[in-house]
Amino acid sequence: MSHVNVVPLTRRMQPRDPHEQHRVATPLELFFDLVFVVAIASAAAQWHHGLAEGHLGDLVGFVMVFFAIWWAWMNYTWFASSYDCDDVAYRLLTFTIMAGSLMLAAGIPDLFISGQSGLVVAGYAVMRFAMVAMWLRAARSHPEGRRTALTYAADISAVQLLWIARLLLEGETALRVSFFALVVLELLVPVVAERHGITPFHPHHIAERYALLTIIVLGEVILASVQAVQGALVRGAEPGLLALVVGGLLIVFSMWWLYFKRDHAPLFEGEIASTFLTGYGHYLVFASVAATGAGLAAAVDQVQGEAHATARVIGLALAGAVAVYVWCLTAMHAMAGAAAAETRVGVAVGLVLLGVAALGLPVGLTVLSIGLVLAATVAHHVWTTRDVAPVPA
């Protein structure tokens, strides 16, 4: 007889043990990530088309909408690490947040066209008010963390009302200034709330959740490489496409290797400043990976003669995204105790990537060169750490 998973309608939302053994991501969390990647793909697609057409101002729209996606994902992820009670009410609230992300994804094209989208704001509001309900449940069931939970609920609600009020603004300057002002307020909410007591998150669980989303977003880069392969099959073995295919695969494989060359859990176990820096810094990690996929897709368009942007512009956009990724990982690994030599290599690699793109080579060669630089960085890491690698039993 098969085992049946019984899910109660409601249970007390008690805090999880931050030292729980063998804590791993749940099927619900994996499903949550899968739904959120739809919004990430929509944002990346808009930047891809903007870059290919030479509309470089679309980068601002990408940065803005990616913040909304990442912030909603991150807030839920940290809450789930602390209070996941897995009852029916919890699952329904999680589904509500997922539905909000799909609403946001549907409104992204309008946001890029007009700079404002009621559907994006509505989707974001659904996600944020669902989080308010989560925090109110935690406040009711966890007296020791009640003040922290109520602070989260009140501050999230207040900032969300300001986002809704922002729909009344007009003009590009007013919209952008108000956006970044509200971003600052959003970022301050956890800083203020956690002063009343640190939520009982699980460091290794958080590190795994961040790693899983990194892998999922890397799928955007793989998709662009597949598009290049498809183009090569249709158009024949064009040198530019072949170089792009090889370079794209080297880029995605190397980005994965560079992320997982160190365990990030210690960064969430130390001082609260390190926790915030690592948690917030991953915005640049995720965004740069998504932008890399968009850059590769634009490069495919350029090789196939379907883009209006020059090879140099697309190459610089791609190299810039990869350089940001390398620099962010370098900073995080430096906080984790990486040697000064390793830090210098990371900084130098980013500068070399930008230098390669600035040469204005055909875009296929630029992509291949970026891939080779990253692959050489991985090889350098393997070579310099060969003597400290654990020996299998």
Tab-separated table of N, CA, C and O in Angstrom, residues 219-280:
chain	number	residue	atom	x	y	z
A	219	GLY	N	19.591	28.332	-17.354
A	219	GLY	CA	18.843	27.756	-18.461
A	219	GLY	C	18.562	28.764	-19.559
A	219	GLY	O	18.440	28.399	-20.736
A	220	GLU	N	18.457	30.066	-19.196
A	220	GLU	CA	18.273	31.110	-20.203
A	220	GLU	C	19.475	31.162	-21.139
A	220	GLU	O	19.333	31.397	-22.346
A	221	VAL	N	20.669	30.975	-20.583
A	221	VAL	CA	21.882	30.992	-21.396
A	221	VAL	C	21.912	29.770	-22.319
A	221	VAL	O	22.276	29.866	-23.496
A	222	ILE	N	21.513	28.630	-21.781
A	222	ILE	CA	21.476	27.414	-22.591
A	222	ILE	C	20.467	27.563	-23.728
A	222	ILE	O	20.721	27.131	-24.866
A	223	LEU	N	19.329	28.191	-23.450
A	223	LEU	CA	18.314	28.395	-24.487
A	223	LEU	C	18.889	29.204	-25.650
A	223	LEU	O	18.651	28.881	-26.818
A	224	ALA	N	19.663	30.248	-25.331
A	224	ALA	CA	20.271	31.051	-26.393
A	224	ALA	C	21.259	30.221	-27.205
A	224	ALA	O	21.351	30.366	-28.436
A	225	SER	N	21.995	29.341	-26.538
A	225	SER	CA	22.938	28.470	-27.253
A	225	SER	C	22.196	27.504	-28.172
A	225	SER	O	22.627	27.226	-29.293
A	226	VAL	N	21.064	26.994	-27.704
A	226	VAL	CA	20.254	26.096	-28.525
A	226	VAL	C	19.736	26.823	-29.765
A	226	VAL	O	19.694	26.267	-30.873
A	227	GLN	N	19.339	28.077	-29.595
A	227	GLN	CA	18.884	28.865	-30.729
A	227	GLN	C	19.990	28.999	-31.775
A	227	GLN	O	19.726	28.965	-32.980
A	228	ALA	N	21.227	29.142	-31.302
A	228	ALA	CA	22.350	29.226	-32.231
A	228	ALA	C	22.535	27.911	-32.976
A	228	ALA	O	22.815	27.897	-34.187
A	229	VAL	N	22.381	26.803	-32.259
A	229	VAL	CA	22.498	25.489	-32.902
A	229	VAL	C	21.410	25.323	-33.955
A	229	VAL	O	21.657	24.844	-35.079
A	230	GLN	N	20.194	25.715	-33.618
A	230	GLN	CA	19.095	25.617	-34.568
A	230	GLN	C	19.368	26.460	-35.807
A	230	GLN	O	19.101	26.046	-36.935
A	231	GLY	N	19.929	27.654	-35.582
A	231	GLY	CA	20.265	28.509	-36.710
A	231	GLY	C	21.328	27.890	-37.593
A	231	GLY	O	21.277	27.981	-38.826
A	232	ALA	N	22.300	27.229	-36.958
A	232	ALA	CA	23.372	26.575	-37.727
A	232	ALA	C	22.811	25.429	-38.556
A	232	ALA	O	23.244	25.200	-39.695
A	233	LEU	N	21.846	24.710	-38.023
A	233	LEU	CA	21.254	23.597	-38.761
A	233	LEU	C	20.452	24.087	-39.960
A	233	LEU	O	20.432	23.457	-41.019
A	234	VAL	N	19.784	25.220	-39.793
A	234	VAL	CA	18.962	25.764	-40.866
A	234	VAL	C	19.815	26.425	-41.947
A	234	VAL	O	19.608	26.229	-43.146
A	235	ARG	N	20.792	27.211	-41.511
A	235	ARG	CA	21.566	28.013	-42.446
A	235	ARG	C	22.866	27.353	-42.889
A	235	ARG	O	23.573	27.886	-43.724
A	236	GLY	N	23.188	26.225	-42.292
A	236	GLY	CA	24.454	25.594	-42.629
A	236	GLY	C	25.532	25.977	-41.635
A	236	GLY	O	25.309	26.758	-40.708
A	237	ALA	N	26.704	25.457	-41.834
A	237	ALA	CA	27.802	25.650	-40.878
A	237	ALA	C	28.471	27.004	-41.080
A	237	ALA	O	29.609	27.115	-41.537
A	238	GLU	N	27.750	28.086	-40.766
A	238	GLU	CA	28.345	29.411	-40.850
A	238	GLU	C	29.393	29.565	-39.757
A	238	GLU	O	29.141	29.231	-38.592
A	239	PRO	N	30.577	30.088	-40.076
A	239	PRO	CA	31.642	30.225	-39.072
A	239	PRO	C	31.201	31.021	-37.852
A	239	PRO	O	31.517	30.670	-36.721
A	240	GLY	N	30.435	32.102	-38.063
A	240	GLY	CA	30.006	32.918	-36.934
A	240	GLY	C	29.117	32.156	-35.979
A	240	GLY	O	29.254	32.266	-34.757
A	241	LEU	N	28.185	31.354	-36.513
A	241	LEU	CA	27.282	30.588	-35.659
A	241	LEU	C	28.015	29.471	-34.930
A	241	LEU	O	27.744	29.199	-33.763
A	242	LEU	N	28.953	28.816	-35.618
A	242	LEU	CA	29.705	27.746	-34.967
A	242	LEU	C	30.524	28.292	-33.805
A	242	LEU	O	30.586	27.689	-32.729
A	243	ALA	N	31.168	29.431	-34.019
A	243	ALA	CA	31.941	30.057	-32.946
A	243	ALA	C	31.028	30.451	-31.795
A	243	ALA	O	31.379	30.313	-30.614
A	244	LEU	N	29.813	30.919	-32.130
A	244	LEU	CA	28.865	31.333	-31.102
A	244	LEU	C	28.376	30.144	-30.289
A	244	LEU	O	28.230	30.229	-29.068
A	245	VAL	N	28.130	29.026	-30.976
A	245	VAL	CA	27.686	27.822	-30.267
A	245	VAL	C	28.750	27.371	-29.274
A	245	VAL	O	28.462	27.132	-28.085
A	246	VAL	N	29.992	27.253	-29.745
A	246	VAL	CA	31.073	26.801	-28.859
A	246	VAL	C	31.280	27.799	-27.725
A	246	VAL	O	31.396	27.426	-26.554
A	247	GLY	N	31.315	29.081	-28.071
A	247	GLY	CA	31.512	30.096	-27.037
A	247	GLY	C	30.385	30.128	-26.029
A	247	GLY	O	30.611	30.261	-24.825
A	248	GLY	N	29.131	29.997	-26.506
A	248	GLY	CA	27.993	30.009	-25.588
A	248	GLY	C	28.031	28.853	-24.612
A	248	GLY	O	27.748	29.022	-23.417
A	249	LEU	N	28.390	27.671	-25.097
A	249	LEU	CA	28.481	26.517	-24.197
A	249	LEU	C	29.616	26.689	-23.196
A	249	LEU	O	29.471	26.351	-22.009
A	250	LEU	N	30.742	27.224	-23.647
A	250	LEU	CA	31.850	27.470	-22.716
A	250	LEU	C	31.442	28.472	-21.645
A	250	LEU	O	31.803	28.333	-20.469
A	251	ILE	N	30.673	29.474	-22.046
A	251	ILE	CA	30.232	30.488	-21.082
A	251	ILE	C	29.330	29.873	-20.022
A	251	ILE	O	29.540	30.056	-18.815
A	252	VAL	N	28.310	29.126	-20.446
A	252	VAL	CA	27.353	28.603	-19.465
A	252	VAL	C	27.997	27.548	-18.574
A	252	VAL	O	27.756	27.510	-17.357
A	253	PHE	N	28.859	26.686	-19.140
A	253	PHE	CA	29.524	25.677	-18.320
A	253	PHE	C	30.467	26.343	-17.314
A	253	PHE	O	30.545	25.932	-16.153
A	254	SER	N	31.173	27.366	-17.767
A	254	SER	CA	32.129	28.044	-16.884
A	254	SER	C	31.411	28.835	-15.798
A	254	SER	O	31.871	28.878	-14.644
A	255	MET	N	30.301	29.469	-16.145
A	255	MET	CA	29.548	30.221	-15.131
A	255	MET	C	29.054	29.288	-14.042
A	255	MET	O	29.092	29.635	-12.844
A	256	TRP	N	28.583	28.113	-14.445
A	256	TRP	CA	28.161	27.142	-13.435
A	256	TRP	C	29.348	26.756	-12.559
A	256	TRP	O	29.238	26.719	-11.328
A	257	TRP	N	30.480	26.440	-13.149
A	257	TRP	CA	31.641	25.986	-12.390
A	257	TRP	C	32.115	27.064	-11.422
A	257	TRP	O	32.430	26.782	-10.262
A	258	LEU	N	32.162	28.309	-11.888
A	258	LEU	CA	32.651	29.395	-11.043
A	258	LEU	C	31.727	29.631	-9.847
A	258	LEU	O	32.185	29.963	-8.749
A	259	TYR	N	30.420	29.459	-10.032
A	259	TYR	CA	29.500	29.653	-8.906
A	259	TYR	C	29.700	28.578	-7.849
A	259	TYR	O	29.701	28.858	-6.645
A	260	PHE	N	29.863	27.337	-8.296
A	260	PHE	CA	29.910	26.223	-7.352
A	260	PHE	C	31.322	25.826	-6.943
A	260	PHE	O	31.521	24.770	-6.345
A	261	LYS	N	32.304	26.675	-7.227
A	261	LYS	CA	33.657	26.335	-6.795
A	261	LYS	C	33.836	26.547	-5.297
A	261	LYS	O	34.813	26.073	-4.711
A	262	ARG	N	32.889	27.245	-4.650
A	262	ARG	CA	32.915	27.424	-3.195
A	262	ARG	C	31.535	27.212	-2.614
A	262	ARG	O	30.522	27.437	-3.284
A	263	ASP	N	31.487	26.807	-1.365
A	263	ASP	CA	30.228	26.652	-0.645
A	263	ASP	C	29.808	28.023	-0.122
A	263	ASP	O	30.580	28.694	0.565
A	264	HIS	N	28.595	28.445	-0.432
A	264	HIS	CA	28.143	29.769	-0.022
A	264	HIS	C	27.448	29.772	1.335
A	264	HIS	O	27.128	30.848	1.856
A	265	ALA	N	27.192	28.603	1.900
A	265	ALA	CA	26.485	28.545	3.183
A	265	ALA	C	27.202	29.329	4.282
A	265	ALA	O	26.534	30.014	5.080
A	266	PRO	N	28.560	29.274	4.373
A	266	PRO	CA	29.225	30.044	5.434
A	266	PRO	C	28.939	31.540	5.374
A	266	PRO	O	28.997	32.226	6.402
A	267	LEU	N	28.633	32.061	4.197
A	267	LEU	CA	28.334	33.488	4.074
A	267	LEU	C	27.019	33.853	4.749
A	267	LEU	O	26.789	35.014	5.090
A	268	PHE	N	26.143	32.854	4.929
A	268	PHE	CA	24.872	33.090	5.594
A	268	PHE	C	24.916	32.709	7.076
A	268	PHE	O	23.924	32.862	7.778
A	269	GLU	N	26.052	32.199	7.521
A	269	GLU	CA	26.172	31.753	8.913
A	269	GLU	C	26.909	32.752	9.793
A	269	GLU	O	26.888	32.631	11.012
A	270	GLY	N	27.585	33.719	9.184
A	270	GLY	CA	28.415	34.630	9.946
A	270	GLY	C	27.658	35.849	10.438
A	270	GLY	O	26.496	35.779	10.855
A	271	GLU	N	28.331	36.998	10.356
A	271	GLU	CA	27.736	38.247	10.807
A	271	GLU	C	26.530	38.592	9.946
A	271	GLU	O	26.449	38.230	8.765
A	272	ILE	N	25.595	39.340	10.550
A	272	ILE	CA	24.373	39.698	9.833
A	272	ILE	C	24.688	40.558	8.619
A	272	ILE	O	23.997	40.498	7.597
A	273	ALA	N	25.785	41.363	8.700
A	273	ALA	CA	26.173	42.199	7.556
A	273	ALA	C	26.544	41.332	6.365
A	273	ALA	O	26.171	41.627	5.223
A	274	SER	N	27.272	40.232	6.610
A	274	SER	CA	27.643	39.321	5.539
A	274	SER	C	26.408	38.661	4.943
A	274	SER	O	26.317	38.484	3.723
A	275	THR	N	25.450	38.322	5.797
A	275	THR	CA	24.214	37.701	5.327
A	275	THR	C	23.459	38.635	4.396
A	275	THR	O	22.991	38.232	3.325
A	276	PHE	N	23.331	39.899	4.806
A	276	PHE	CA	22.621	40.863	3.969
A	276	PHE	C	23.366	41.116	2.657
A	276	PHE	O	22.752	41.173	1.589
A	277	LEU	N	24.683	41.270	2.733
A	277	LEU	CA	25.463	41.536	1.524
A	277	LEU	C	25.346	40.384	0.526
A	277	LEU	O	25.200	40.596	-0.679
A	278	THR	N	25.411	39.162	1.039
A	278	THR	CA	25.306	37.997	0.152
A	278	THR	C	23.902	37.860	-0.415
A	278	THR	O	23.716	37.603	-1.613
A	279	GLY	N	22.909	38.013	0.463
A	279	GLY	CA	21.524	37.896	0.001
A	279	GLY	C	21.172	38.953	-1.021
A	279	GLY	O	20.602	38.650	-2.082
A	280	TYR	N	21.511	40.208	-0.731
A	280	TYR	CA	21.208	41.291	-1.657
A	280	TYR	C	22.108	41.241	-2.890
A	280	TYR	O	21.680	41.569	-4.001
